[in-house]
Coordinates of C-alpha atoms in Angstrom, one line a residue:
M1484 CA 61.7 122.9 122.8
H1485 CA 62.0 120.0 125.1
E1486 CA 62.4 120.8 128.8
R1487 CA 65.8 119.1 128.9
D1488 CA 67.0 121.1 125.9
L1489 CA 65.9 124.3 127.6
F1490 CA 67.8 123.4 130.8
L1491 CA 71.0 122.6 128.7
E1492 CA 70.7 125.7 126.7
R1493 CA 70.3 128.0 129.7
A1494 CA 73.3 126.3 131.4
L1495 CA 75.4 126.7 128.3
L1496 CA 74.4 130.4 127.9
E1497 CA 75.0 131.2 131.6
D1498 CA 78.5 129.7 131.6
A1499 CA 79.4 130.8 128.1
R1500 CA 80.6 127.3 127.4
I1501 CA 79.8 127.5 123.7
P1502 CA 79.9 130.7 121.6
D1503 CA 76.5 132.2 120.7
T1504 CA 77.1 131.7 117.0
K1505 CA 77.7 128.0 117.4
L1506 CA 74.7 127.7 119.7
D1507 CA 72.5 129.5 117.2
A1508 CA 73.7 127.2 114.4
A1509 CA 72.9 124.2 116.6
R1510 CA 69.4 125.5 117.4
Q1511 CA 68.7 126.0 113.7
H1512 CA 70.0 122.5 112.9
A1513 CA 67.8 121.0 115.6
R1514 CA 64.7 122.7 114.2
Q1515 CA 65.4 121.8 110.6
N1516 CA 66.3 118.1 111.3
Q1517 CA 63.9 117.6 114.2
V1518 CA 66.6 116.4 116.6
D1519 CA 67.4 117.5 120.1
L1520 CA 69.9 120.2 121.0
E1521 CA 72.6 117.7 122.1
D1522 CA 72.6 115.9 118.8
A1523 CA 72.6 119.2 117.0
L1524 CA 75.6 120.5 118.9
V1525 CA 77.6 117.4 118.0
A1526 CA 76.3 117.3 114.4
T1527 CA 77.3 121.0 113.8
S1528 CA 80.8 120.3 115.4
A1529 CA 80.1 122.8 118.2
V1530 CA 81.5 120.2 120.6
T1531 CA 82.4 116.5 120.5
S1532 CA 80.1 114.0 122.1
T1533 CA 82.7 113.5 124.9
E1534 CA 83.1 117.3 125.5
L1535 CA 79.4 117.6 125.8
A1536 CA 79.2 114.8 128.3
L1537 CA 81.9 116.5 130.4
I1538 CA 80.0 119.8 130.2
K1539 CA 76.9 118.1 131.4
S1540 CA 78.8 116.4 134.1
D1541 CA 80.0 119.7 135.4
I1542 CA 76.5 121.3 135.1
C1543 CA 74.7 118.4 136.8
E1544 CA 77.4 117.7 139.3
V1545 CA 77.4 114.1 138.4
P1546 CA 80.7 112.1 137.8
F1547 CA 81.7 111.5 134.2
V1548 CA 82.8 107.9 133.3
D1549 CA 84.7 107.0 130.2
L1550 CA 83.2 103.7 129.1
S1551 CA 86.5 102.8 127.3
D1552 CA 88.1 102.4 130.7
Y1553 CA 85.8 99.6 131.8
E1554 CA 85.6 96.0 130.9
I1555 CA 81.8 95.7 130.5
C1556 CA 80.1 92.6 131.8
F1557 CA 77.4 91.8 129.3
D1558 CA 75.6 89.6 131.8
N1559 CA 74.4 92.9 133.3
T1560 CA 71.8 93.1 130.6
K1561 CA 69.8 90.7 132.8
I1562 CA 69.5 93.5 135.4
V1563 CA 67.7 96.0 133.2
P1564 CA 65.4 95.1 130.3
Q1565 CA 66.5 96.2 126.9
T1566 CA 63.3 98.3 126.5
V1567 CA 64.2 100.3 129.6
A1568 CA 67.9 100.7 128.6
A1569 CA 67.1 101.8 125.0
R1570 CA 64.2 104.1 126.0
F1571 CA 66.2 106.0 128.7
C1572 CA 69.7 105.5 127.2
V1573 CA 71.1 103.8 130.4
F1574 CA 73.2 100.8 131.1
P1575 CA 74.0 99.0 134.4
L1576 CA 77.7 99.0 134.9
F1577 CA 78.1 97.1 138.2
I1578 CA 76.5 96.4 141.6
I1579 CA 78.5 96.8 144.8
D1580 CA 76.9 96.4 148.2
G1581 CA 73.5 96.5 146.8
V1582 CA 74.1 99.8 144.9
L1583 CA 73.8 99.8 141.1
T1584 CA 76.0 102.2 139.3
L1585 CA 74.1 103.2 136.2
A1586 CA 75.7 104.8 133.1
A1587 CA 73.3 107.4 131.8
D1588 CA 73.0 110.0 129.2
D1589 CA 70.7 112.1 131.4
P1590 CA 71.5 111.5 135.0
L1591 CA 68.8 113.8 136.2
N1592 CA 66.0 111.8 134.6
L1593 CA 64.1 110.7 137.7
D1594 CA 61.7 108.6 135.7
A1595 CA 64.6 106.5 134.3
I1596 CA 66.1 106.1 137.8
D1597 CA 62.8 105.0 139.3
Q1598 CA 62.2 102.4 136.5
V1599 CA 65.7 101.0 137.0
R1600 CA 65.3 100.9 140.7
Q1601 CA 62.1 98.9 140.4
V1602 CA 63.4 96.3 137.9
S1603 CA 66.8 95.9 139.6
K1604 CA 65.6 96.0 143.2
C1605 CA 68.7 98.1 144.0
E1606 CA 69.6 101.6 145.0
V1607 CA 70.8 103.5 142.0
D1608 CA 73.8 105.7 141.7
T1609 CA 74.1 107.5 138.3
V1610 CA 77.2 108.5 136.3
I1611 CA 77.2 110.4 133.1
C1612 CA 78.7 109.0 129.8
D1613 CA 79.4 110.0 126.2
R1614 CA 76.0 109.5 124.5
E1615 CA 77.5 108.0 121.3
K1616 CA 79.6 105.4 123.3
L1617 CA 76.7 104.6 125.6
T1618 CA 74.3 104.0 122.7
K1619 CA 76.8 101.7 120.9
L1620 CA 77.3 99.8 124.2
I1621 CA 73.6 99.3 124.7
D1622 CA 73.2 98.0 121.1
R1623 CA 76.1 95.7 121.3
A1624 CA 75.4 94.4 124.8
Y1625 CA 71.8 93.5 124.2
S1626 CA 72.4 92.1 120.7
L1627 CA 75.0 89.7 122.1
S1628 CA 73.1 88.7 125.2
H1629 CA 69.9 87.1 123.8
T1630 CA 69.1 83.9 125.4
G1631 CA 67.5 80.9 123.8
D1632 CA 64.6 80.8 126.3
S1633 CA 63.7 84.5 126.0
G1634 CA 60.9 83.8 123.6
L1635 CA 62.8 85.0 120.5
A1636 CA 61.2 83.7 117.4
I1637 CA 64.0 83.0 114.8
D1638 CA 62.6 83.1 111.2
S1639 CA 64.6 80.4 109.4
A1640 CA 63.1 81.4 106.1
K1641 CA 64.5 84.9 106.5
L1642 CA 67.8 83.6 107.7
A1643 CA 68.1 81.6 104.5
D1644 CA 67.3 84.6 102.4
S1645 CA 70.7 86.3 101.9
D1646 CA 68.9 89.3 100.3
S1647 CA 66.5 89.8 103.2
D1648 CA 66.2 93.4 104.2
D1649 CA 65.0 92.5 107.7
K1650 CA 68.1 93.5 109.7
S1651 CA 66.1 93.2 113.0
Q1652 CA 66.2 89.4 113.0
P1653 CA 68.0 88.6 116.3
I1654 CA 70.5 86.2 114.7
I1655 CA 71.3 88.7 111.9
V1656 CA 71.9 91.4 114.5
I1657 CA 74.2 89.1 116.5
V1658 CA 76.3 88.1 113.4
N1659 CA 76.5 91.7 112.2
Q1660 CA 77.7 92.8 115.6
L1661 CA 80.3 90.0 115.8
L1662 CA 81.7 91.0 112.5
A1663 CA 81.7 94.7 113.3
D1664 CA 83.4 94.2 116.7
A1665 CA 86.1 92.0 115.2
A1666 CA 86.8 94.6 112.4
A1667 CA 86.9 97.4 114.9
A1668 CA 89.3 95.4 117.2
R1669 CA 91.7 94.8 114.2
A1670 CA 91.1 91.0 114.6
S1671 CA 92.5 88.7 112.0
D1672 CA 90.3 85.8 112.9
I1673 CA 87.0 85.1 114.6
H1674 CA 86.6 81.7 116.4
I1675 CA 83.1 80.4 117.2
N1676 CA 83.6 77.5 119.5
P1677 CA 80.7 75.5 121.0
D1678 CA 81.3 73.5 124.2
E1679 CA 78.8 71.3 126.0
D1680 CA 77.4 74.1 128.2
V1681 CA 78.6 77.4 126.7
L1682 CA 79.5 79.1 123.4
H1683 CA 82.9 80.7 123.2
I1684 CA 83.7 83.6 120.9
R1685 CA 87.3 84.5 120.5
Y1686 CA 89.1 87.1 118.3
R1687 CA 92.7 86.7 117.3
I1688 CA 94.3 90.2 117.9
D1689 CA 98.0 90.7 117.3
G1690 CA 98.4 87.0 117.0
V1691 CA 96.8 86.1 120.4
L1692 CA 93.3 84.7 120.9
R1693 CA 91.1 86.8 123.3
E1694 CA 87.8 85.7 124.8
Q1695 CA 84.9 88.0 123.9
P1696 CA 81.3 88.3 125.3
A1697 CA 79.3 85.5 123.6
P1698 CA 75.6 84.8 123.0
A1699 CA 73.8 81.8 124.6
L1700 CA 74.8 78.4 123.4
S1701 CA 71.2 77.9 122.2
L1702 CA 71.8 80.5 119.5
H1703 CA 74.9 78.8 118.1
A1704 CA 73.2 76.8 115.4
G1705 CA 71.4 79.9 114.2
I1706 CA 74.6 81.9 114.1
V1707 CA 76.4 79.2 112.0
Q1708 CA 73.4 78.9 109.7
R1709 CA 73.4 82.7 109.1
L1710 CA 77.2 82.6 108.3
K1711 CA 76.7 79.7 106.0
V1712 CA 74.0 81.7 104.1
M1713 CA 76.5 84.6 103.8
A1714 CA 79.3 82.2 102.6
N1715 CA 76.9 80.4 100.2
L1716 CA 77.5 77.0 101.9
D1717 CA 75.2 74.0 102.1
L1718 CA 72.7 74.6 105.0
T1719 CA 71.7 71.0 105.2
Q1720 CA 75.2 69.6 105.6
T1721 CA 76.4 69.6 109.2
R1722 CA 78.6 66.5 109.3
R1723 CA 81.3 67.5 106.8
P1724 CA 83.8 70.3 106.7
Q1725 CA 82.9 73.2 104.4
D1726 CA 84.8 76.3 103.2
G1727 CA 83.4 79.5 101.8
K1728 CA 83.9 83.2 101.6
F1729 CA 81.9 86.5 101.7
R1730 CA 82.4 90.2 102.1
F1731 CA 81.1 92.8 104.4
T1732 CA 81.7 96.5 104.9
H1733 CA 83.0 98.2 108.1
E1734 CA 83.2 102.0 108.2
N1735 CA 83.2 102.1 104.4
V1736 CA 86.1 99.6 104.1
P1737 CA 85.3 96.3 102.4
V1738 CA 86.4 93.2 104.4
E1739 CA 86.9 89.8 102.8
V1740 CA 86.1 86.9 105.0
R1741 CA 87.2 83.3 104.5
M1742 CA 85.1 80.9 106.5
S1743 CA 85.9 77.3 107.6
V1744 CA 83.3 75.1 109.3
V1745 CA 84.2 71.7 110.8
P1746 CA 81.9 69.3 112.8
T1747 CA 82.9 68.6 116.4
V1748 CA 81.2 66.6 119.1
C1749 CA 79.7 69.8 120.5
G1750 CA 78.5 71.2 117.2
E1751 CA 79.9 73.0 114.2
N1752 CA 83.1 74.9 114.9
A1753 CA 83.5 78.0 112.7
V1754 CA 86.6 80.1 112.1
L1755 CA 86.5 83.3 110.0
R1756 CA 89.7 84.9 108.6
L1757 CA 89.2 88.7 108.0
L1758 CA 91.1 90.4 105.2
A1759 CA 90.7 94.1 104.8
S1760 CA 91.1 94.5 101.0
S1761 CA 92.2 98.2 101.4
Q1762 CA 94.8 97.7 104.0
T1763 CA 97.9 99.7 103.7
I1764 CA 101.1 98.1 102.3
L1765 CA 104.0 99.0 104.5
D1766 CA 107.4 100.0 103.3
F1767 CA 110.5 98.2 104.5
K1768 CA 110.9 100.5 107.5
G1769 CA 107.2 100.0 108.4
L1770 CA 107.7 96.3 108.3
G1771 CA 110.6 96.6 110.8
F1772 CA 113.4 95.8 108.4
P1773 CA 116.7 96.8 110.0
A1774 CA 118.9 99.0 107.9
H1775 CA 121.3 96.3 106.8
L1776 CA 118.5 93.9 105.8
S1777 CA 116.7 96.7 103.8
S1778 CA 119.9 97.4 101.8
G1779 CA 120.5 93.7 101.3
V1780 CA 117.0 93.1 99.9
E1781 CA 117.3 96.2 97.7
E1782 CA 120.4 94.7 96.2
L1783 CA 118.7 91.4 95.5
I1784 CA 115.5 92.7 93.9
A1785 CA 117.6 95.0 91.7
K1786 CA 118.9 91.9 89.9
P1787 CA 117.2 91.1 86.6
Y1788 CA 116.5 87.5 87.5
G1789 CA 116.6 84.9 90.3
M1790 CA 114.5 83.9 93.2
L1791 CA 113.9 85.6 96.6
L1792 CA 112.2 83.5 99.2
V1793 CA 110.4 84.6 102.4
T1794 CA 110.1 81.8 105.0
G1795 CA 108.3 81.4 108.3
P1796 CA 105.4 79.5 109.9
T1797 CA 101.8 80.2 109.2
G1798 CA 100.8 83.7 110.4
S1799 CA 104.3 85.1 110.5
G1800 CA 103.6 87.9 107.9
K1801 CA 105.2 86.3 104.8
T1802 CA 102.5 87.6 102.5
T1803 CA 102.8 91.1 103.9
T1804 CA 106.5 91.1 103.3
L1805 CA 106.0 89.8 99.7
Y1806 CA 103.5 92.6 99.0
S1807 CA 105.9 95.2 100.4
I1808 CA 108.7 93.9 98.1
L1809 CA 106.3 93.8 95.2
Q1810 CA 105.2 97.4 95.8
R1811 CA 108.9 98.5 96.0
I1812 CA 109.6 97.2 92.5
N1813 CA 106.2 97.8 91.0
D1814 CA 106.5 100.0 87.9
P1815 CA 104.4 100.4 84.7
S1816 CA 107.5 99.4 82.6
L1817 CA 107.4 95.9 84.1
N1818 CA 105.0 93.1 83.6
I1819 CA 104.3 91.7 87.0
M1820 CA 102.0 88.7 87.6
T1821 CA 101.0 86.9 90.7
I1822 CA 99.3 83.6 91.6
E1823 CA 97.8 83.7 95.1
D1824 CA 95.5 81.9 97.4
P1825 CA 93.7 84.2 98.1
V1826 CA 94.4 87.5 96.5
E1827 CA 94.5 89.7 99.6
I1828 CA 95.3 93.2 98.3
R1829 CA 94.7 94.6 94.8
L1830 CA 97.7 96.2 93.3
P1831 CA 97.8 98.6 90.3
F1832 CA 99.6 97.4 87.1
V1833 CA 99.8 93.8 88.6
R1834 CA 98.0 90.9 87.0
Q1835 CA 96.8 88.9 90.0
I1836 CA 95.4 85.3 89.6
Q1837 CA 93.4 83.6 92.3
V1838 CA 93.9 79.8 92.8
H1839 CA 90.8 77.8 92.1
H1840 CA 91.3 74.1 92.9
Q1841 CA 87.8 73.1 91.7
I1842 CA 88.8 73.9 88.1
D1843 CA 92.4 72.7 88.6
L1844 CA 93.8 76.2 88.6
T1845 CA 96.6 75.5 91.0
F1846 CA 99.9 77.2 91.7
A1847 CA 101.7 74.9 89.3
T1848 CA 99.2 75.1 86.4
A1849 CA 98.8 78.9 86.8
L1850 CA 102.5 79.4 86.9
G1851 CA 103.0 77.4 83.7
S1852 CA 100.5 79.6 81.9
M1853 CA 101.9 82.8 83.4
L1854 CA 105.3 82.2 82.0
R1855 CA 103.7 82.4 78.5
Q1856 CA 102.4 85.9 79.3
D1857 CA 105.9 87.6 79.0
P1858 CA 106.3 88.4 82.7
D1859 CA 109.3 90.2 84.1
I1860 CA 108.4 89.5 87.7
V1861 CA 106.4 86.6 89.1
L1862 CA 105.0 86.1 92.6
V1863 CA 104.0 82.7 93.7
G1864 CA 102.1 82.9 96.9
E1865 CA 103.5 79.7 98.3
I1866 CA 105.6 76.8 97.1
R1867 CA 103.8 73.7 98.4
D1868 CA 104.8 70.9 96.1
T1869 CA 107.6 69.6 93.8
E1870 CA 105.9 70.6 90.6
T1871 CA 105.5 74.3 91.7
A1872 CA 109.1 74.4 93.1
S1873 CA 110.5 73.0 89.9
I1874 CA 108.6 75.4 87.6
A1875 CA 109.4 78.4 89.9
L1876 CA 113.1 77.7 90.0
Q1877 CA 113.2 77.1 86.2
A1878 CA 111.5 80.5 85.8
A1879 CA 114.2 82.1 87.9
L1880 CA 116.9 80.5 85.7
T1881 CA 115.3 81.7 82.5
G1882 CA 115.3 85.4 83.0
H1883 CA 112.5 86.1 85.5
M1884 CA 112.6 87.5 89.0
V1885 CA 110.6 85.1 91.2
L1886 CA 109.2 85.9 94.6
S1887 CA 107.7 83.2 96.8
S1888 CA 107.3 81.8 100.3
L1889 CA 108.1 78.6 102.1
H1890 CA 107.1 77.1 105.5
T1891 CA 110.5 76.7 107.3
N1892 CA 111.7 77.7 110.7
D1893 CA 114.7 79.8 109.6
A1894 CA 116.4 81.0 106.5
A1895 CA 119.0 78.2 106.3
G1896 CA 116.1 75.6 106.5
A1897 CA 114.8 76.8 103.1
V1898 CA 117.7 74.8 101.5
A1899 CA 116.6 71.5 103.1
R1900 CA 113.0 72.2 102.1
L1901 CA 114.0 72.7 98.5
R1902 CA 116.0 69.5 98.6
D1903 CA 112.9 67.7 99.9
F1904 CA 111.2 68.7 96.7
G1905 CA 113.9 66.8 94.8
L1906 CA 115.8 69.8 93.5
P1907 CA 119.6 69.3 93.0
P1908 CA 122.1 71.6 94.7
F1909 CA 123.3 73.1 91.5
V1910 CA 119.8 74.2 90.5
I1911 CA 119.2 75.7 94.0
N1912 CA 122.5 77.6 93.8
S1913 CA 121.9 78.9 90.3
A1914 CA 118.3 80.1 91.0
V1915 CA 118.1 81.3 94.6
L1916 CA 119.5 84.8 95.4
G1917 CA 118.5 84.9 99.1
V1918 CA 116.1 83.9 101.8
I1919 CA 114.3 86.2 104.3
A1920 CA 113.1 84.4 107.5
Q1921 CA 110.8 86.2 109.9
R1922 CA 108.5 86.1 112.9
L1923 CA 106.0 88.6 114.3
V1924 CA 106.3 89.9 117.8
R1925 CA 103.9 92.2 119.6
K1926 CA 104.7 95.9 120.0
V1927 CA 104.7 97.4 123.4
C1928 CA 101.7 99.8 123.8
Q1929 CA 103.2 103.3 123.8
D1930 CA 100.3 104.6 125.9
C1931 CA 101.2 102.5 128.9
I1932 CA 104.9 101.8 128.3
A1933 CA 107.0 101.5 131.5
P1934 CA 110.5 100.3 132.5
A1935 CA 110.9 96.6 132.9
K1936 CA 113.2 94.6 135.1
V1937 CA 115.3 91.9 133.5
D1938 CA 115.0 88.7 135.4
E1939 CA 117.6 85.9 135.6
Q1940 CA 115.8 83.8 132.9
M1941 CA 116.0 86.6 130.4
R1942 CA 119.6 87.4 131.2
H1943 CA 120.5 83.8 130.8
A1944 CA 118.5 83.4 127.6
F1945 CA 120.0 86.4 125.8
G1946 CA 123.4 86.4 127.4
L1947 CA 122.9 89.8 129.1
D1948 CA 124.9 91.0 132.1
K1949 CA 123.4 91.8 135.5
N1950 CA 123.4 95.6 134.8
A1951 CA 121.2 95.3 131.6
K1952 CA 118.8 98.2 131.5
G1953 CA 116.6 100.1 129.0
F1954 CA 114.1 97.3 128.5
V1955 CA 110.4 98.1 128.7
K1956 CA 106.9 96.5 129.1
G1957 CA 103.3 97.6 128.8
D1958 CA 101.4 98.1 132.1
G1959 CA 98.1 97.8 130.3
C1960 CA 95.5 100.5 129.5
R1961 CA 92.2 101.0 127.8
R1962 CA 93.8 101.6 124.4
C1963 CA 95.4 98.1 124.4
A1964 CA 92.6 96.3 126.3
Q1965 CA 94.8 96.0 129.4
V1966 CA 97.3 93.6 127.7
G1967 CA 100.2 95.9 127.3
Y1968 CA 100.7 95.3 123.6
K1969 CA 99.2 97.0 120.5
G1970 CA 100.2 96.0 117.0
R1971 CA 103.0 93.8 115.7
L1972 CA 106.3 94.1 113.9
G1973 CA 108.6 91.7 112.4
I1974 CA 112.0 90.3 113.4
F1975 CA 114.1 89.1 110.5
E1976 CA 117.2 87.4 109.2
L1977 CA 118.5 87.5 105.6
L1978 CA 120.6 84.6 104.1
R1979 CA 122.3 85.7 101.0
F1980 CA 123.6 83.0 98.6
T1981 CA 127.2 84.0 98.6
S1982 CA 129.9 81.9 97.0
Q1983 CA 130.7 80.5 100.5
I1984 CA 127.1 79.5 101.1
Q1985 CA 126.9 77.9 97.6
S1986 CA 130.0 75.8 98.3
V1987 CA 128.4 74.4 101.5
I1988 CA 125.1 73.7 99.6
E1989 CA 127.0 72.0 96.8
S1990 CA 128.9 69.8 99.2
G1991 CA 125.5 68.7 100.8
G1992 CA 126.1 70.6 104.0
S1993 CA 123.4 70.5 106.7
T1994 CA 121.2 73.4 107.8
R1995 CA 123.4 74.0 110.8
Q1996 CA 126.5 74.1 108.6
I1997 CA 124.8 76.6 106.2
Q1998 CA 123.8 78.8 109.1
E1999 CA 127.3 78.7 110.7
Q2000 CA 128.9 79.7 107.4
A2001 CA 126.4 82.5 107.0
Q2002 CA 127.1 83.8 110.4
E2003 CA 130.9 83.8 109.7
T2004 CA 130.2 85.9 106.6
G2005 CA 128.1 88.5 108.5
M2006 CA 124.5 87.1 108.7
R2007 CA 122.7 88.3 111.8
L2008 CA 120.2 85.8 113.3
M2009 CA 116.6 86.7 113.9
W2010 CA 116.8 86.7 117.7
R2011 CA 119.5 89.3 117.5
D2012 CA 117.2 91.6 115.5
G2013 CA 114.5 91.0 118.1
L2014 CA 117.0 91.8 120.9
E2015 CA 117.9 95.1 119.3
K2016 CA 114.2 96.0 118.9
A2017 CA 113.6 95.2 122.6
V2018 CA 116.6 97.5 123.5
L2019 CA 114.9 100.2 121.5
G2020 CA 111.6 99.8 123.4
Q2021 CA 109.6 98.4 120.5
T2022 CA 108.9 95.0 122.0
T2023 CA 109.7 93.0 125.1
L2024 CA 112.3 90.3 125.8
E2025 CA 109.4 87.9 126.5
E2026 CA 108.0 88.3 123.0
V2027 CA 111.4 87.8 121.4
L2028 CA 112.0 84.7 123.5
K2029 CA 108.9 83.1 122.2
A2030 CA 110.3 83.4 118.7
A2031 CA 114.0 82.9 119.6
A2032 CA 113.2 79.6 121.4
I2033 CA 111.8 78.2 118.2
I2034 CA 114.7 79.4 116.2
A2035 CA 117.2 78.0 118.6
T2036 CA 115.6 74.6 118.8
S2037 CA 115.3 74.3 115.0
S2038 CA 118.8 75.2 114.1
E2039 CA 120.6 73.9 117.3
Q2040 CA 122.4 77.2 117.9
S2041 CA 125.1 77.1 120.4
Q2042 CA 125.3 80.9 120.7
V2043 CA 122.1 81.2 122.8
K2044 CA 121.2 78.7 125.5
M2045 CA 117.5 78.9 126.1
S2046 CA 116.4 78.1 129.7
A2047 CA 113.5 75.8 130.3

């Protein structure tokens, strides 16, 4: 047995930290699998990796550091060579006043400390860390910190071979790490942006772009080339935009990636949209539907035919809402068909069609064919043109329930959009049952939630009195990456096509007139839904204001005066 294992075993026995039976099982596992005692203890579930690090911290009298609490500077890889970091399982966290704080798995390894002292030219102060987290940090940091002048030889032939088994190629390692990190961070998009002197990597998390550690600019071309190979794009074409897609697996979950590459003055700019094909479809409560809106939607989708629209800008969660509605009404007794671009989530019993423009399989052409397949319910991913709008509304008039989305700022604006497609008022009134408008706001991180003061701007914006209380914010913690928000939820409004609304539409009423009539008959605007969710501590007034300001501007509401 290794000397280090003997020391750990004696310490565990002396302090009775782990029952003898579990220690015996770990010893046997270590012998059979030729691993050290620490790995065996974790593998046999005697302790977790973090619990073991805390035990070692106590035994060795060395401080324990949770790496999740630190924003790691990947430039620190220049302090200690990768060979030393990987061999001794150490990583330089920071240098203060000439003293290097070294994260270590074995803080008593004097050989490791001497090596680090020699290469860093600093005094070394060790702290102990979770071995699993430390190993992952070392792999990630050094894979993303390769520099173009480090002598790395990039094998272009292997990069162009999508079936290559050589996962050790530096560029392949970097790309795999970027994808894995993005999936782990729940990112919806990866932005790879070259500037004149530096490469920027940003992930869109909860709707906001966040800067990430990036490789050297000199590796940009290789990264884009590798992604092109994965997306089956033309490697020789660098002066025209290209679109493609590929799939990778993260923690046994397949993730679909849509890739867009456009040429810029600094090189090719790549944006990757990540779509987890096994993501959970939320129910109405999980989406954030208020009770009155849930009941209203339930009434509409219970009707045998008609159209229900979901509106909002790009990235507002329209597709998620449509899937939730579809799941709510999905039943083997119904023939449900969809036309989507792309098909994001597979649904049982649902016949889903993918748009394919190269063979002229568009929303309009597919919808025309679908109506000859005896459908009960039809979902059209998006109404983009007059032809699709006309066929969709005709389907709603001929005995089909049609679900679709539009790009408008609010629910009342959907009428003007349909008019833009050349549809007469009587057709709109006859076909459309209602319109859901929505935005996404970030949820306050529940791990760092704290009371928030309401400043004058917020009071003025929402018409609150000076004694308004109960609002919250997120102070920032490691679980939310210090931003104070984690996850998103929707804020909504539902416009039902009542007889009063139909009269306004028939008379050619404006968007504002439609909205005013809707409010008189009980419609609650989106910002009010957001305000209620802020009162409940689910989001902040600042988040609601971002959405409410857009709504107020688009519909010229007089009820809420937004401050500059």
